[in-house]
Short mmCIF file of C-alpha atoms in Angstrom, two decimals:
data_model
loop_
_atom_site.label_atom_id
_atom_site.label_comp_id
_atom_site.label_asym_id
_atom_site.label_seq_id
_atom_site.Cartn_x
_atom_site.Cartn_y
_atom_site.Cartn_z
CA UNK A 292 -26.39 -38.89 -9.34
CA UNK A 293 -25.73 -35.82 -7.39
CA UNK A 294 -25.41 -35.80 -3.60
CA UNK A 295 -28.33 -34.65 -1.45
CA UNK A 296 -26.70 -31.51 0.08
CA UNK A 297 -30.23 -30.69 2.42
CA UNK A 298 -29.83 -28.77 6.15
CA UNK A 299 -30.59 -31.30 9.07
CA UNK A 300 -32.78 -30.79 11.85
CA UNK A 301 -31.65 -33.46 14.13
CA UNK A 302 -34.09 -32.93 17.65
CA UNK A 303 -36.89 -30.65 18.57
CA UNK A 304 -34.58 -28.63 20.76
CA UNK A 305 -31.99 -27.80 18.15
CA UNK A 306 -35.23 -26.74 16.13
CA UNK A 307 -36.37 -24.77 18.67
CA UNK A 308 -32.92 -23.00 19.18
CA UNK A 309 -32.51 -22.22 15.41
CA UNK A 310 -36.32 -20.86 15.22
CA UNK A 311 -35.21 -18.79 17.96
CA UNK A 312 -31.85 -17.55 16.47
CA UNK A 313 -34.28 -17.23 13.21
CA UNK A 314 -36.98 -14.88 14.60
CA UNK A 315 -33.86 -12.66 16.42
CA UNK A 316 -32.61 -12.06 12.90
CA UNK A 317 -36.08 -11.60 11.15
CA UNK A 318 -37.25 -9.07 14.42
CA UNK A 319 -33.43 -7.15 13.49
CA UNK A 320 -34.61 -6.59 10.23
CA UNK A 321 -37.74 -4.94 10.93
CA UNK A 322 -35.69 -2.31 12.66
CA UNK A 323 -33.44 -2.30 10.03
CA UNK A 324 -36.13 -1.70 7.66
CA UNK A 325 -37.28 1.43 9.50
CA UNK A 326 -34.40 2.79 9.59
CA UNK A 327 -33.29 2.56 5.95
CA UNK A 328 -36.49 4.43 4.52
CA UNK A 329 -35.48 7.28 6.86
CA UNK A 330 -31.54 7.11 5.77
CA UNK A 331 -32.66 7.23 1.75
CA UNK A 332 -35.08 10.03 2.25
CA UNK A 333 -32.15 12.03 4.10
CA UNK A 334 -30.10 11.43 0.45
CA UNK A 335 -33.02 11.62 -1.97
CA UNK A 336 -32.89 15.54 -3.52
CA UNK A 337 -35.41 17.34 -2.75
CA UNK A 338 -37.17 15.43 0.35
CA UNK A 339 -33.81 16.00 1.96
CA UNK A 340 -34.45 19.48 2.51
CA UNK A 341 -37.87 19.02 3.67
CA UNK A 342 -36.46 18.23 7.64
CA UNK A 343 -33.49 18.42 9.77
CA UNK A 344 -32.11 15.21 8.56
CA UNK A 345 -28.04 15.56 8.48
CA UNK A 346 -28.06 15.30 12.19
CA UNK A 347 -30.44 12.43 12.33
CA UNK A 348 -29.19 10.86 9.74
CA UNK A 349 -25.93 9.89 11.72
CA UNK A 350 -27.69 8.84 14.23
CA UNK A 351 -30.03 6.10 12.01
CA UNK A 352 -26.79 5.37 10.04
CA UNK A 353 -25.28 4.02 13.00
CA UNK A 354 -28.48 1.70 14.26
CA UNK A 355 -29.78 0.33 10.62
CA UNK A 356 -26.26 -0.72 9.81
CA UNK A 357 -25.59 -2.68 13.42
CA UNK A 358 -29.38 -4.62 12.90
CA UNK A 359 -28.95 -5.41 8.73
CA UNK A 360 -24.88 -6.34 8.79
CA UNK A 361 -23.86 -7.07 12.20
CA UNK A 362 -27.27 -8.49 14.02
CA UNK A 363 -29.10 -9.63 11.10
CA UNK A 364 -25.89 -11.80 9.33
CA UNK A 365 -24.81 -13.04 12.78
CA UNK A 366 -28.52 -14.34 14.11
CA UNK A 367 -28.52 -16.25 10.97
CA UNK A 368 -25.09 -17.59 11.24
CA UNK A 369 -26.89 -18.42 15.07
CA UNK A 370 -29.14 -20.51 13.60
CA UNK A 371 -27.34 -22.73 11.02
CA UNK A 372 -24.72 -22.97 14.36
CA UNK A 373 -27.44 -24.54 16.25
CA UNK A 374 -28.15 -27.25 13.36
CA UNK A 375 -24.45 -28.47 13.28
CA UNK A 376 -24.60 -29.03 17.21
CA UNK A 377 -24.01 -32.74 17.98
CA UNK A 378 -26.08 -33.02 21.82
CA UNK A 379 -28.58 -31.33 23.25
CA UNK A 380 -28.13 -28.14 26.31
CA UNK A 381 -30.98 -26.51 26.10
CA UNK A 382 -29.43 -24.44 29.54
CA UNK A 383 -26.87 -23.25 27.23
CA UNK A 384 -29.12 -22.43 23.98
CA UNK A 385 -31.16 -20.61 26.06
CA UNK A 386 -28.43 -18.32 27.90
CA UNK A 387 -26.64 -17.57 24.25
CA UNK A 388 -29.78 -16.40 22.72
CA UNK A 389 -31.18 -14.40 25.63
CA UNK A 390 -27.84 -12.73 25.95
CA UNK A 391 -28.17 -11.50 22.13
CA UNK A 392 -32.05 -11.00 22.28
CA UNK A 393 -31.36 -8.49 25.10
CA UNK A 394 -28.73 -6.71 23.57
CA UNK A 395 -30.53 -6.00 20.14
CA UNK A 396 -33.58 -4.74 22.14
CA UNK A 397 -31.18 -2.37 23.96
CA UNK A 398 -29.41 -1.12 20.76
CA UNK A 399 -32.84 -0.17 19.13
CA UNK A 400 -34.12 1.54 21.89
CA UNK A 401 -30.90 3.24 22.61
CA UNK A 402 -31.34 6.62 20.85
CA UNK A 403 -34.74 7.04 22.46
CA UNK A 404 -33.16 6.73 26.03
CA UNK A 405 -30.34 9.75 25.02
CA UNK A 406 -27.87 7.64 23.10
CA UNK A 407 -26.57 9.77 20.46
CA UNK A 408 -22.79 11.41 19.68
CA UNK A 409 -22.69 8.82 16.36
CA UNK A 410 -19.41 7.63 15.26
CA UNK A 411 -19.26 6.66 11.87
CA UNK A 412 -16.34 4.00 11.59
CA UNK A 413 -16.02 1.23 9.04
CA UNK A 414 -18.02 -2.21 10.09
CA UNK A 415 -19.24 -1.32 13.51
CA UNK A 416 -20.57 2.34 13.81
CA UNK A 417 -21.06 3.05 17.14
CA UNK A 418 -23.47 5.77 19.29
CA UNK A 419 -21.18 6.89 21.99
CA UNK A 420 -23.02 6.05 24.64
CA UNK A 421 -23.10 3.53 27.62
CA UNK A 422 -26.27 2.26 27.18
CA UNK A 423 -25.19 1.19 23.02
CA UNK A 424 -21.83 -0.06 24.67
CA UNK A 425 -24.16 -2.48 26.81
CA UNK A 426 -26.24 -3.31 24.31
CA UNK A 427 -23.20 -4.54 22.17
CA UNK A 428 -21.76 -5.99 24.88
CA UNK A 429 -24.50 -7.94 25.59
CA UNK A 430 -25.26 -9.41 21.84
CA UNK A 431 -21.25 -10.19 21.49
CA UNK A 432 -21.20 -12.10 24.62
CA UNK A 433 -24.57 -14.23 23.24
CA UNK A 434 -22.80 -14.77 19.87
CA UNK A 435 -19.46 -15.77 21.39
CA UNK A 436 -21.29 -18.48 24.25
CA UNK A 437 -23.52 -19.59 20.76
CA UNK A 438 -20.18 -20.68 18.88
CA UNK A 439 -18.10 -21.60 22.17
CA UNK A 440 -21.23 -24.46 22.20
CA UNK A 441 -21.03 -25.15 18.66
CA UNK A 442 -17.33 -25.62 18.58
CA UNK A 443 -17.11 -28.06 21.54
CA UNK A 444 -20.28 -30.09 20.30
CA UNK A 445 -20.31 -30.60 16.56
CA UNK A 446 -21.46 -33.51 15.24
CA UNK A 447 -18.77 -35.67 13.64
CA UNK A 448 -19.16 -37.85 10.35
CA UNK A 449 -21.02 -40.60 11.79
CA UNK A 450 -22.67 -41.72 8.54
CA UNK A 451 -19.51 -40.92 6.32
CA UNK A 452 -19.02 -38.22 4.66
CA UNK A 453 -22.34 -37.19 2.61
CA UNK A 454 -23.56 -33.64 1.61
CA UNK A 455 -25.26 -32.67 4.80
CA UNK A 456 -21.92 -33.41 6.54
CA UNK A 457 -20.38 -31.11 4.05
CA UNK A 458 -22.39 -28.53 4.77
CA UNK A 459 -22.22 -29.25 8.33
CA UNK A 460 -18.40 -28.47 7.62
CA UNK A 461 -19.11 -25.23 6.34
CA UNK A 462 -20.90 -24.36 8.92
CA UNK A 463 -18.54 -25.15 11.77
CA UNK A 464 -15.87 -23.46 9.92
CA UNK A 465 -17.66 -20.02 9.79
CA UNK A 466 -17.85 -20.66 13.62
CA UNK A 467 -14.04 -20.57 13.70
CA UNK A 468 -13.90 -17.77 11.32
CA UNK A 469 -15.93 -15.77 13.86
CA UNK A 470 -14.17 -17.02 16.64
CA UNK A 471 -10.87 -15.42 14.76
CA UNK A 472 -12.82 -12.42 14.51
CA UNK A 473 -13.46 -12.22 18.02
CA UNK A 474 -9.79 -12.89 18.94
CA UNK A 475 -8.91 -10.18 16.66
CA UNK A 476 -10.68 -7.40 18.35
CA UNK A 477 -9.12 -8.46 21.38
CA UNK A 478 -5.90 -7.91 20.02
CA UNK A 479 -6.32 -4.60 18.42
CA UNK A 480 -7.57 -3.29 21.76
CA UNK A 481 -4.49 -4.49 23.39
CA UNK A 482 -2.44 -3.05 21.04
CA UNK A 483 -4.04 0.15 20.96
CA UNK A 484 -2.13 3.18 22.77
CA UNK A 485 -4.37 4.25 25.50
CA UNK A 486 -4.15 7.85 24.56
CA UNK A 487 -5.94 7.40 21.00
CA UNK A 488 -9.54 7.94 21.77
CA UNK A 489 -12.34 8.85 19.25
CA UNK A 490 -13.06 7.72 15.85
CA UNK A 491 -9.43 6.81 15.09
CA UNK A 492 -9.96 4.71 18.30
CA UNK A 493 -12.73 2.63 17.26
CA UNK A 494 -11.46 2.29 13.45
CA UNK A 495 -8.63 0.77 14.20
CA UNK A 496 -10.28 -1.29 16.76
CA UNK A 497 -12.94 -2.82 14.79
CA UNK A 498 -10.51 -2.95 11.15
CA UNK A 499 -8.94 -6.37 11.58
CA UNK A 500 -12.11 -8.36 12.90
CA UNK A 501 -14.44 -6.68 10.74
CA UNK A 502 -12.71 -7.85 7.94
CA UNK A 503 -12.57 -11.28 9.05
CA UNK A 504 -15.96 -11.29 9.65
CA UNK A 505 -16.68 -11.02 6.08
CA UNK A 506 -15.16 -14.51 5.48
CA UNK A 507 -17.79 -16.05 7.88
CA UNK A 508 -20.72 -14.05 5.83
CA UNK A 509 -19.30 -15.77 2.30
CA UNK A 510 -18.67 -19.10 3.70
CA UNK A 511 -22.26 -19.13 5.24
CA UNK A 512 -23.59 -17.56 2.17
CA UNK A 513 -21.84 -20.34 0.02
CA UNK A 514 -23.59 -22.77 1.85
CA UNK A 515 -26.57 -21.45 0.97
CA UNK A 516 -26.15 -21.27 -2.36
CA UNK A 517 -25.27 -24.96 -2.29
CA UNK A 518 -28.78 -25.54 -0.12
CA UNK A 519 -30.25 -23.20 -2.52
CA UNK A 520 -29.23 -25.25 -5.40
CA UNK A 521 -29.93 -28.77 -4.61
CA UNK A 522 -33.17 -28.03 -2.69
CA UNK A 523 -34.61 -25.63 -6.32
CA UNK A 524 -33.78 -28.66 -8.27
CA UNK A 525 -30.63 -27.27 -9.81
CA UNK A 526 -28.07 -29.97 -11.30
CA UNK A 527 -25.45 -29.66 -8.24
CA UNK A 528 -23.33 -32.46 -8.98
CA UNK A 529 -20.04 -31.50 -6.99
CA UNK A 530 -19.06 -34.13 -4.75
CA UNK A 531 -19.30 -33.81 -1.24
CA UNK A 532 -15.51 -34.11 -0.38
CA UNK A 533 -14.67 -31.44 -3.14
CA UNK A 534 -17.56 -29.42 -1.57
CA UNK A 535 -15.64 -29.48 1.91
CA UNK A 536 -12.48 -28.80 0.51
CA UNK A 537 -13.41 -25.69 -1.07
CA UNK A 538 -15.40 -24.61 2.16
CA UNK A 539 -11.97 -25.19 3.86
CA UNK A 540 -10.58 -23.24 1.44
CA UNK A 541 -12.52 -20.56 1.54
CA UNK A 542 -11.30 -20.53 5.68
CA UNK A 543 -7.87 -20.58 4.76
CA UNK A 544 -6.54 -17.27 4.31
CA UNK A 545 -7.52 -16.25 8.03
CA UNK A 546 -4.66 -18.59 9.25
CA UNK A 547 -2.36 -15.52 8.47
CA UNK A 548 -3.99 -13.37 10.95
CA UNK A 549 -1.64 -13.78 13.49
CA UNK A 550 0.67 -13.22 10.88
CA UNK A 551 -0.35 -9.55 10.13
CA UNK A 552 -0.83 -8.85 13.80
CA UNK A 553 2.95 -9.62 14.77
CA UNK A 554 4.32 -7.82 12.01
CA UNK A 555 2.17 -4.62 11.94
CA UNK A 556 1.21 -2.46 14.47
CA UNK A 557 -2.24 -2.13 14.69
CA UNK A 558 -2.73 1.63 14.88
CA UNK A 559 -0.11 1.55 10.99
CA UNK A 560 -1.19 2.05 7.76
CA UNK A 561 0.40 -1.38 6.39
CA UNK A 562 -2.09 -2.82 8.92
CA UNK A 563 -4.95 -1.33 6.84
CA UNK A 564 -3.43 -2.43 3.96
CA UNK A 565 -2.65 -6.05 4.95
CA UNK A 566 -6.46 -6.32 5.73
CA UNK A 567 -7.92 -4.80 3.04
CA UNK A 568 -5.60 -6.64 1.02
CA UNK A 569 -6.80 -9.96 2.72
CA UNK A 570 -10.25 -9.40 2.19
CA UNK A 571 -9.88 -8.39 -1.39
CA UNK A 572 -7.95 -11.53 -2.33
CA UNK A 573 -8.61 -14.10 0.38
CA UNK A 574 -12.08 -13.71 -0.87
CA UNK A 575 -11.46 -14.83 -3.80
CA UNK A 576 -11.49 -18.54 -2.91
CA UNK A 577 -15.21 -18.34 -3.18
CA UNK A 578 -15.00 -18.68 -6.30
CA UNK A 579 -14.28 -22.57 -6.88
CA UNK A 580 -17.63 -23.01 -5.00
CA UNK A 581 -19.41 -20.07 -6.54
CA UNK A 582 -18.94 -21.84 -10.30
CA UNK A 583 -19.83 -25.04 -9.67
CA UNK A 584 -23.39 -23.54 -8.15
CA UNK A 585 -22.99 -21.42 -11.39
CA UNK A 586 -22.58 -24.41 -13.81
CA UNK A 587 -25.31 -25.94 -11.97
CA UNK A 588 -27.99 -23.11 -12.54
CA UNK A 589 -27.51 -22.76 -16.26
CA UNK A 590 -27.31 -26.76 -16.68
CA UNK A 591 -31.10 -26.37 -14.32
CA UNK A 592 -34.49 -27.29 -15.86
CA UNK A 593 -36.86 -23.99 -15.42
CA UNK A 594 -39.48 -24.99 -12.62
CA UNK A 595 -43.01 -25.70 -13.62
CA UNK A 596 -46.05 -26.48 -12.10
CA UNK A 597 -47.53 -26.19 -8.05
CA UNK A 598 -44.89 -29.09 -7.58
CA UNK A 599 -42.24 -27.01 -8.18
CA UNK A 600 -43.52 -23.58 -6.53
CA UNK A 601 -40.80 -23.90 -3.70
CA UNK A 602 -37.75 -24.35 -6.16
CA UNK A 603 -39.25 -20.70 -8.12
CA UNK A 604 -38.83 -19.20 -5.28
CA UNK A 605 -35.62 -20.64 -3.62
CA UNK A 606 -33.93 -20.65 -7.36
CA UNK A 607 -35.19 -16.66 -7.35
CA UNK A 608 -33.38 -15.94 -4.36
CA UNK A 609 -30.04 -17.62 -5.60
CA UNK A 610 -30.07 -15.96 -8.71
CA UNK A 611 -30.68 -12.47 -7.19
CA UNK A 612 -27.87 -13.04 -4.55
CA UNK A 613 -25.46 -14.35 -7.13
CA UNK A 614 -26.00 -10.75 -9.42
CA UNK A 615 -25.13 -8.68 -6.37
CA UNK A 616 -22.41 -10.45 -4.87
CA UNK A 617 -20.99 -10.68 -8.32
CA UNK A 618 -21.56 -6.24 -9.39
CA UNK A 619 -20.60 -5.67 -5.28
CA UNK A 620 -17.20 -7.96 -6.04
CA UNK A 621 -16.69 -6.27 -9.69
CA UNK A 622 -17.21 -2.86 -8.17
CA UNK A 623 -14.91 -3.11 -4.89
CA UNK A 624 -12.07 -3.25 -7.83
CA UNK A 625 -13.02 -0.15 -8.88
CA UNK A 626 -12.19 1.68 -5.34
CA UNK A 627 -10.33 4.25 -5.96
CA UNK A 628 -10.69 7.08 -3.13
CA UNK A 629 -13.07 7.55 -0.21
CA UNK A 630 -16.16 9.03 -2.01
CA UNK A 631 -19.69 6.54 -2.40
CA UNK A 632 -18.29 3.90 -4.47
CA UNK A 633 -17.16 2.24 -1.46
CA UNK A 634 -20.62 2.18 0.39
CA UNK A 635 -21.62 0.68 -3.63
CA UNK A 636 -19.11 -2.30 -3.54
CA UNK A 637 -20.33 -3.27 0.30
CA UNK A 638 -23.80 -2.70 -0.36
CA UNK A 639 -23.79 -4.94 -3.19
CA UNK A 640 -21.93 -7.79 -1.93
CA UNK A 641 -23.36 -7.55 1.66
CA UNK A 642 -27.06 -7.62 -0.29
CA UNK A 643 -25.77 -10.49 -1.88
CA UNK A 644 -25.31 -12.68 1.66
CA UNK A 645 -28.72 -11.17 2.93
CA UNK A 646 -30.73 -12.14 -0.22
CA UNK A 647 -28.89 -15.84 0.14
CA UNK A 648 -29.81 -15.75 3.79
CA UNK A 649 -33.26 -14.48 2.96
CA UNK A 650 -33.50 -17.39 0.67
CA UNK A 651 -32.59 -20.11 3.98
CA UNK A 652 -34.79 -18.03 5.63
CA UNK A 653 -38.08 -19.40 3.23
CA UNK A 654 -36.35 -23.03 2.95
CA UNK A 655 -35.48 -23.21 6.76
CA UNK A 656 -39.47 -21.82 7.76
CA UNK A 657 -41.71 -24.53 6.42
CA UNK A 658 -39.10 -27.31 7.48
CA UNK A 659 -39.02 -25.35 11.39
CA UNK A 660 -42.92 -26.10 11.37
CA UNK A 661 -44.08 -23.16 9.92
CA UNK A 662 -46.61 -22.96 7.42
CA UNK A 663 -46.56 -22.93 3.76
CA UNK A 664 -44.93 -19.26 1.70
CA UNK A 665 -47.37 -17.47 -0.52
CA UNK A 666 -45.08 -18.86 -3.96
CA UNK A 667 -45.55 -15.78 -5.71
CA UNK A 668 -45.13 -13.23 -3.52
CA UNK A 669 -41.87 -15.29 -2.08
CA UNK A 670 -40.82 -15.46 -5.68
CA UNK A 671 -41.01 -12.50 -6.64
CA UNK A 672 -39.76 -10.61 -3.47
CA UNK A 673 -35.98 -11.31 -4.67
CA UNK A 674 -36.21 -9.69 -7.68
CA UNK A 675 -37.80 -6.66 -6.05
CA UNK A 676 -35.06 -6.38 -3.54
CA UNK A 677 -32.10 -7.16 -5.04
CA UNK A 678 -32.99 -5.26 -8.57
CA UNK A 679 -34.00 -2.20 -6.33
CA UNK A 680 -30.66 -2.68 -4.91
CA UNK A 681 -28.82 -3.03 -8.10
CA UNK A 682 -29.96 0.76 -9.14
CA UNK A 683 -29.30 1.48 -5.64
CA UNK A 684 -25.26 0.98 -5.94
CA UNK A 685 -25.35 1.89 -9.56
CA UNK A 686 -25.93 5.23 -8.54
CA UNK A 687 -23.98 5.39 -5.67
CA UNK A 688 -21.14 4.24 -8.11
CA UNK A 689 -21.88 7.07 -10.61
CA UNK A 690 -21.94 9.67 -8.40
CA UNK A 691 -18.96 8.44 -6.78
CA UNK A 692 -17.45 9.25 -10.10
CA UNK A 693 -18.64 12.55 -9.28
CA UNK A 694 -16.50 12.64 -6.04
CA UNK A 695 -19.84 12.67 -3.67
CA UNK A 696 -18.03 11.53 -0.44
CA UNK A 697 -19.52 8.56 1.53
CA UNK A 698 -21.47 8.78 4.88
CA UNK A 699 -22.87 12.55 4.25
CA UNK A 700 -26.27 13.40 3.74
CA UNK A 701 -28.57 16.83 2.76
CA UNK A 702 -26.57 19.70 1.82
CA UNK A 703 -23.45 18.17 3.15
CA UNK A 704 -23.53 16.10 -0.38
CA UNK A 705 -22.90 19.13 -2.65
CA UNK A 706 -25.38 17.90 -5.31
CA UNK A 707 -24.29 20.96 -7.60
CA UNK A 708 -24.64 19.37 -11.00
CA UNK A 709 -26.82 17.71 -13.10
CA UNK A 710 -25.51 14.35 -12.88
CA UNK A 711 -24.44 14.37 -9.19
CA UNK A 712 -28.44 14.83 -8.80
CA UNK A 713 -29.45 12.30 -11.28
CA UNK A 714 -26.79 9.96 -9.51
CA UNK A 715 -28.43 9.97 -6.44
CA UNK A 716 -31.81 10.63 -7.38
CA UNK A 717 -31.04 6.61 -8.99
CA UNK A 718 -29.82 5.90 -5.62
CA UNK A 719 -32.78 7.01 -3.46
CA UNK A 720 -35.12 5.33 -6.43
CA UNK A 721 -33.48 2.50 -5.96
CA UNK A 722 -33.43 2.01 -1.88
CA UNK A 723 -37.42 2.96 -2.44
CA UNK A 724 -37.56 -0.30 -4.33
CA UNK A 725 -35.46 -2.19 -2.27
CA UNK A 726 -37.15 -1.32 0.86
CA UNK A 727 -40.38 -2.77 -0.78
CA UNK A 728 -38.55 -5.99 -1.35
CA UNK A 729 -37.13 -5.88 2.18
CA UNK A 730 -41.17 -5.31 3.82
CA UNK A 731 -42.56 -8.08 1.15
CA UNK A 732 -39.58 -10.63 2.47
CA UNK A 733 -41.17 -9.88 6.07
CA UNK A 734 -44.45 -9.96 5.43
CA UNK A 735 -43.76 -13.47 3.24
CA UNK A 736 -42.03 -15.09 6.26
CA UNK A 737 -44.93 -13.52 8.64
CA UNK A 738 -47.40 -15.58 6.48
CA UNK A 739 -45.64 -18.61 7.14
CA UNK A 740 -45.23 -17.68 10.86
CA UNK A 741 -48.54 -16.97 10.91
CA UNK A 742 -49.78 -20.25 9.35
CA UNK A 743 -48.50 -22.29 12.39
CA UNK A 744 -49.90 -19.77 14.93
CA UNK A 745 -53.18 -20.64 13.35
CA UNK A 746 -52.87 -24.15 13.22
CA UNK A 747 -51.60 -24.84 16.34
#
């Protein structure tokens, strides 16, 4: 019999904390959304040339990719943080969340109060501007007081060790990874000679922890897949102390951080190297958990009938995120250079964890006290986004092959042949479709929302 691996929603104020942390990460989207549909019509050939978009582009560059990686994959971490708490302090919730609602409103509305002068570094682009810094500021120091609270209250094993407390496991862990994170941008602006300013400032800044966030966005999307699995009535059978052990796993290789920060100096190209290196490998201790939700899909029973409309859609949404983490994973290998076949391999795994988290997101709503999902449209919505996505990267990979160099836009691209165009004609085709998926995911959850507004 396999263990009941389900998320647990202990008091009404750790529900209203997660809703909270839920609806931050939902609103962040929205923006997100907005902005994307502007950055693929500044690729797409032909409307490109229609406005001034290379300047612009930048700018929205910078803001879509701070709501759908940075705000958007930490709000949800937010929320699973709040379900592993073990007391109440509703004081503290409260403070944490305000902190990061306040910065997220300031970082939207930041280019429309003068913030411009876009820097376009790896992980966290930046507008060089006071106002972004705050904003920033302000969200960090709400995500840092969120997993401070988690970390000293977790909830121990008090009923043994079942699947909930495995999960529960997971989860605090990607609270440490973060907390690693944080540590590590401390440390690389320590280490930083005072004279380097500029891009090359904020690169090397950003390069360790930004890699080390990316093993808190796998171990959180693991989780999910596990939640995803059991609760779409897939055969996950993997007991719950092998599930913990590979969630520690997964953890593991950040305990050489330290490591690679005494024996590099941060501003050195073996300090690239050692982190890139990390994430490329290190991340491969997914995998133990990623097969066993595997095995358990193809050993699954197809869902039929209105009893089974929630497991269509939360099995869609697994399957979906398991494709593009898998061709984002297969195509980082393939880096060779600094032309668009980077921005491929990131887009696909990073869809990946927001197609798992969009999948919590519709198993997390009804059991907040929302109402019901439309079961088609929340079905289908996964295959929209993440197959939109798919020809998105695929033609950011071929044209990469072309030598089309990442983070340009408009004439800047050099679209001079006939597959460059058809390339990235794919690629705009592709982000059309996937921003479709993305506005049917939000208007799904706004249903649900929507049903509790009116029955309350």
């Amino acid at each position: 019999m396999s263990a009941d691996y389900h998320l647990q929603i202990r008091s009404d104020a750790v529900r209203r904390t997660a809703t909270a942390w839920l609806i931050l990460g939902l609103a962040s989207l929205v923006g997100a959304g907005i902005f994307s549909l502007l950055l693929v019509l500044a690729r797409t050939p032909t409307v490109q040339e229609l406005a001034p978009f290379v300047d612009f582009f930048r700018i929205a560059l910078v803001i879509h990719v701070n709501l759908s990686v940075l705000i958007w994959l930490l709000s949800i971490a937010g929320a699973l943080w709040s379900l592993s708490s073990g007391r109440d302090l509703p004081g503290w919730d409260r403070l944490s969340f305000l902190l990061a609602a306040l910065g997220t409103a300031i970082v939207v509305i930041s280019p429309l109060l003068g913030a411009a002068d876009p820097l376009m570094n790896n992980y966290v682009p930046l507008l060089r501007h006071p106002l972004f810094y705050a904003g920033l500021g302000l969200f960090t120091a709400g995500i840092a007081s969120h997993l401070l609270r988690t970390a000293l209250t977790r909830d121990g094993f008090r009923h043994g060790l079942d699947g909930a407390a495995a999960l529960q496991t997971g989860i605090t862990l990607s609270a440490i990874t973060t907390a690693v994170a944080i540590a590590a941008f401390i440390a690389s602006w320590a280490n930083i000679p005072s004279e380097m300013e500029g891009a090359a400032y904020f690169e090397f800044l950003f390069w360790g922890g930004g890699h080390i966030l990316q093993f808190t966005h796998t171990l959180l999307m693991m989780v999910a897949w596990v939640v995803l699995a059991h609760a779409s009535g897939c055969r996950f059978e993997l007991a719950p102390r092998w599930t913990l052990a590979f969630f520690v796993l997964m953890a593991l290789p950040v305990i050489v951080v330290p490591y690679l920060y005494l024996v590099h100096e941060v501003i050195s190209g073996e300090y690239r190297l050692a982190f890139t290196r990390l994430m490329k490998y290190g991340g491969l201790s997914c995998l133990p958990i990623g097969m066993a939700v595997l095995v358990s899909l193809f050993r699954a029973k197809r869902p039929m009938g209105a009893p089974d409309l929630e497991s269509r859609y939360l099995r869609s949404a697994l399957i979906a995120s398991i494709i593009l983490f898998a061709a984002g994973g297969v195509i980082g290998f393939l880096i060779n250079g600094l032309d668009i076949v980077i921005p491929a391999h990131y887009h696909g795994s990073t869809v990946g964890v927001t197609i798992a988290f969009m999948g919590l997101s519709y198993y997390l709503l009804p059991r907040l006290g929302f109402g019901e999902l439309p079961p088609r449209m929340a079905s289908l919505q996964p295959y929209l986004y993440g197959g939109g996505q798919l020809l998105h990267i695929f033609g950011l990979a071929w044209s990469g092959g072309y030598g089309i160099q990442r983070k340009t836009a408009g004439a800047a691209q050099g679209l001079d042949s006939l597959g460059q165009v058809a390339g990235m004609g794919l690629m705009g085709l592709g982000g059309l479709i996937s921003v479709t998926g993305g506005l049917l995911f939000l208007l799904v959850c706004y249903q649900s929302i929507r049903g509790r507004v009116n029955s309350s």
